[in-house]
Short mmCIF file of C-alpha atoms in Angstrom, two decimals:
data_model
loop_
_atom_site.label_atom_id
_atom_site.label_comp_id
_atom_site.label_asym_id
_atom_site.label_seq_id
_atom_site.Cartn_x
_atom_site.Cartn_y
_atom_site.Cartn_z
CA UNK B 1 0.00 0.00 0.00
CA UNK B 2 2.43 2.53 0.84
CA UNK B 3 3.82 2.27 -2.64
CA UNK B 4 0.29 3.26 -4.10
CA UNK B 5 0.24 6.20 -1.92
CA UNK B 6 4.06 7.21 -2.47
CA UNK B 7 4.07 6.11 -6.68
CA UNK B 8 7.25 4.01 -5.56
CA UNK B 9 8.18 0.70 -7.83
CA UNK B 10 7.00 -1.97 -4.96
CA UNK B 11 9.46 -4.76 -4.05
CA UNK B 12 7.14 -7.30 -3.81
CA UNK B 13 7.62 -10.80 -2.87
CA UNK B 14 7.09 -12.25 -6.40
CA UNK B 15 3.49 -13.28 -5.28
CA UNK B 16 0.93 -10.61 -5.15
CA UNK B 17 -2.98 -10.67 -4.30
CA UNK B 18 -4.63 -10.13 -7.70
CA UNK B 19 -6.52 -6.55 -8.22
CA UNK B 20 -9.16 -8.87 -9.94
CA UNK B 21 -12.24 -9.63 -7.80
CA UNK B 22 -15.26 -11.11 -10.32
CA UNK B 23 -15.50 -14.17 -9.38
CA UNK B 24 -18.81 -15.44 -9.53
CA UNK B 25 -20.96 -16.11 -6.27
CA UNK B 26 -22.58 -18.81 -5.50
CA UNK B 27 -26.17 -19.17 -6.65
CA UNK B 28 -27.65 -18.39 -3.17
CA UNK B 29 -25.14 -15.26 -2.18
CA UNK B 30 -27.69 -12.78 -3.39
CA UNK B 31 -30.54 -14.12 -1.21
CA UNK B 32 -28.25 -14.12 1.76
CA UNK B 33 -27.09 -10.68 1.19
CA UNK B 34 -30.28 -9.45 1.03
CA UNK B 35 -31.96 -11.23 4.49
CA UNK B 36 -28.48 -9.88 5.92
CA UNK B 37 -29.41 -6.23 4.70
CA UNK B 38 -32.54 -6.35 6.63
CA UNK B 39 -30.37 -7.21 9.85
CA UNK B 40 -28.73 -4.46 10.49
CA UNK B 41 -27.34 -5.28 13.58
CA UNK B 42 -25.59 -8.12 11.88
CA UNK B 43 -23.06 -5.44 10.27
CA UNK B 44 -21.76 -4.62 13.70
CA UNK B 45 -21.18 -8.39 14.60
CA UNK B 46 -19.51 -8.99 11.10
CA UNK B 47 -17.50 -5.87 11.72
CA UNK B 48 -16.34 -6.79 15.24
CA UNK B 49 -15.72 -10.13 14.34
CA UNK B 50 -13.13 -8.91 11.08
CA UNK B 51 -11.67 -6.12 13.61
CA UNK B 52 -10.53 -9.00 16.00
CA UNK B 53 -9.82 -11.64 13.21
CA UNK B 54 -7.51 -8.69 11.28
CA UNK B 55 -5.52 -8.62 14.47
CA UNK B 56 -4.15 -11.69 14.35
CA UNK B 57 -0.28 -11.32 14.24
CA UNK B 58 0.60 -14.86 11.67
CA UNK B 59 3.46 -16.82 12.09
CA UNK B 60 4.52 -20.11 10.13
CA UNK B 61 6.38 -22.97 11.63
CA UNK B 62 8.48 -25.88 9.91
CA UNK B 63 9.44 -29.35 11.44
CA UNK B 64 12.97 -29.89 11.71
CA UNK B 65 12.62 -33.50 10.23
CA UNK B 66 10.95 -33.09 6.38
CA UNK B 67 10.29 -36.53 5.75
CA UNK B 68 7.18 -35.90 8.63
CA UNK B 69 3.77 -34.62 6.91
CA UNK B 70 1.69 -34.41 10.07
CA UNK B 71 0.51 -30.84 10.53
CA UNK B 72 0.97 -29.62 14.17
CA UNK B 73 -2.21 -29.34 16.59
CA UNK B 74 -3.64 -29.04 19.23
CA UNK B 75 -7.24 -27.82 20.07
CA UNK B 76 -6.86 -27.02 23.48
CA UNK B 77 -5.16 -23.98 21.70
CA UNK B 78 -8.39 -22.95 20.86
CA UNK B 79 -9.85 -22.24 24.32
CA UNK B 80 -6.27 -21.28 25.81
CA UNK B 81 -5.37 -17.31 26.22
CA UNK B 82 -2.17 -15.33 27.12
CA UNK B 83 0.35 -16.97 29.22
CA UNK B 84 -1.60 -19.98 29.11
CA UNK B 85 -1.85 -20.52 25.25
CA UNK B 86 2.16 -19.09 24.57
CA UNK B 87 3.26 -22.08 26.74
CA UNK B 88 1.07 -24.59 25.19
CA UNK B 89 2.17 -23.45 21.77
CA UNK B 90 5.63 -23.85 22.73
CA UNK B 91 5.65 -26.90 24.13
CA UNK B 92 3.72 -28.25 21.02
CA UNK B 93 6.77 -26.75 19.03
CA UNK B 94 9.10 -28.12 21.22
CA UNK B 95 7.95 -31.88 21.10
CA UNK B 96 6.71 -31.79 17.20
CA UNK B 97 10.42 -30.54 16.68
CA UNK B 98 9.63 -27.53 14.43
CA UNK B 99 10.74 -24.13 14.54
CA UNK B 100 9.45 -20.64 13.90
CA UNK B 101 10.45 -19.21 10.33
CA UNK B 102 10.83 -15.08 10.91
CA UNK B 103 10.64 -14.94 7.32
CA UNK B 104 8.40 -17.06 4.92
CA UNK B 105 6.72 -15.95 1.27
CA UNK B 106 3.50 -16.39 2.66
CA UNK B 107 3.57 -14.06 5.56
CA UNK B 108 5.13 -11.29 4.06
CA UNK B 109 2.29 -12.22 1.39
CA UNK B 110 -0.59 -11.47 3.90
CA UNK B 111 1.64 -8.46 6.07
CA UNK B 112 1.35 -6.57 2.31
CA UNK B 113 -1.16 -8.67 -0.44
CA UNK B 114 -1.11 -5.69 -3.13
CA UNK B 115 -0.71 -1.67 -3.47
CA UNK B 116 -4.10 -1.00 -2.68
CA UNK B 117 -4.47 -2.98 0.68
CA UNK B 118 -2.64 -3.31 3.73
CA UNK B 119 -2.15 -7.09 5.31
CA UNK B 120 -5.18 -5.73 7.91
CA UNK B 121 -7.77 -4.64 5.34
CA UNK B 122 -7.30 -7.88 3.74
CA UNK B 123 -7.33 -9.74 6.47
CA UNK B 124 -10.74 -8.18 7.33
CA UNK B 125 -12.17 -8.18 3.87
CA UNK B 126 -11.41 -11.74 4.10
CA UNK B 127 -13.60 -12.59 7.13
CA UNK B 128 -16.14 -10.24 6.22
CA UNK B 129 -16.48 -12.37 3.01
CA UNK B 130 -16.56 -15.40 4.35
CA UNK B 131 -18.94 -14.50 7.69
CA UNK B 132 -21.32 -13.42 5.23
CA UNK B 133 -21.52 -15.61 2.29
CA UNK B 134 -19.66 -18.49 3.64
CA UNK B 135 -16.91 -18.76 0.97
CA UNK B 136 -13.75 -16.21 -0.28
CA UNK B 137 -11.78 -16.42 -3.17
CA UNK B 138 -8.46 -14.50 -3.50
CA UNK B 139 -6.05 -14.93 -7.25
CA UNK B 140 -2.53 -14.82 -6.25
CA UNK B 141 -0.86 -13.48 -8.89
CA UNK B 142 3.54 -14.68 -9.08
CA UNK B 143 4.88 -11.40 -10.66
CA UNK B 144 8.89 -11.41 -11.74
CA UNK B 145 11.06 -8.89 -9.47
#
């Protein structure tokens, strides 16, 4: 984004969010896009619930040993907060044997998707989406440079 604003060349990461956004909806979207208009209150949830999703700081881990293809979970991590959930993530770390990665293509993809939209708009356009229709399609684009 702050190339937009500032006509800078961007960097990029090679992979960018794509500017193009017709995909078609599904045959009911319409319907439920109109029963939600009638709900006003419902705007306020949906925005509440993209303000808190939008604040989610990503990382991305990777297990020491590739040959293993299990992903890494836990669901207690789900009801867990603060102190409580940073220890049960790291001990999850510690015995699946992966470590953090402070850099990774798809985090800096979703810190900065495009020029027009910070990592936080898209992160919120993206649960908006899907809160209300039930589905969201983004085209990543790989761009040279």
């Amino acid at each position: 984004m702050r190339a937009a604003l500032n006509g800078s060349k961007r960097k990029g990461t090679g992979l960018e969010l794509s500017r193009w956004t017709s995909a078609p909806p599904r045959r009911e979207v319409p319907a439920l896009l109109a029963a939600y208009a009638e709900m006003p209150w419902l705007g306020t949830i949906v925005d509440t619930v993209g303000d808190a999703f939008a604040g989610v700081t990503w990382r991305a881990f990777q297990r020491r040993d590739p040959t293993t293809r299990k992903a890494l979970v836990d669901v207690s991590l789900r009801r867990a907060c603060g102190d409580e959930r940073r220890g049960r993530l790291k001990a999850l770390v510690d015995v699946a044997g992966a470590v953090e990665l402070p850099d990774h293509p798809l985090l800096r993809l979703l810190a900065d998707p495009n020029d027009y939209m910070t990592g936080r708009d898209f992160a919120k356009l993206f649960c908006t989406h899907y809160d209300l229709t039930g589905e969201f399609f983004a085209v990543v684009e790989e761009l040279a440079g």
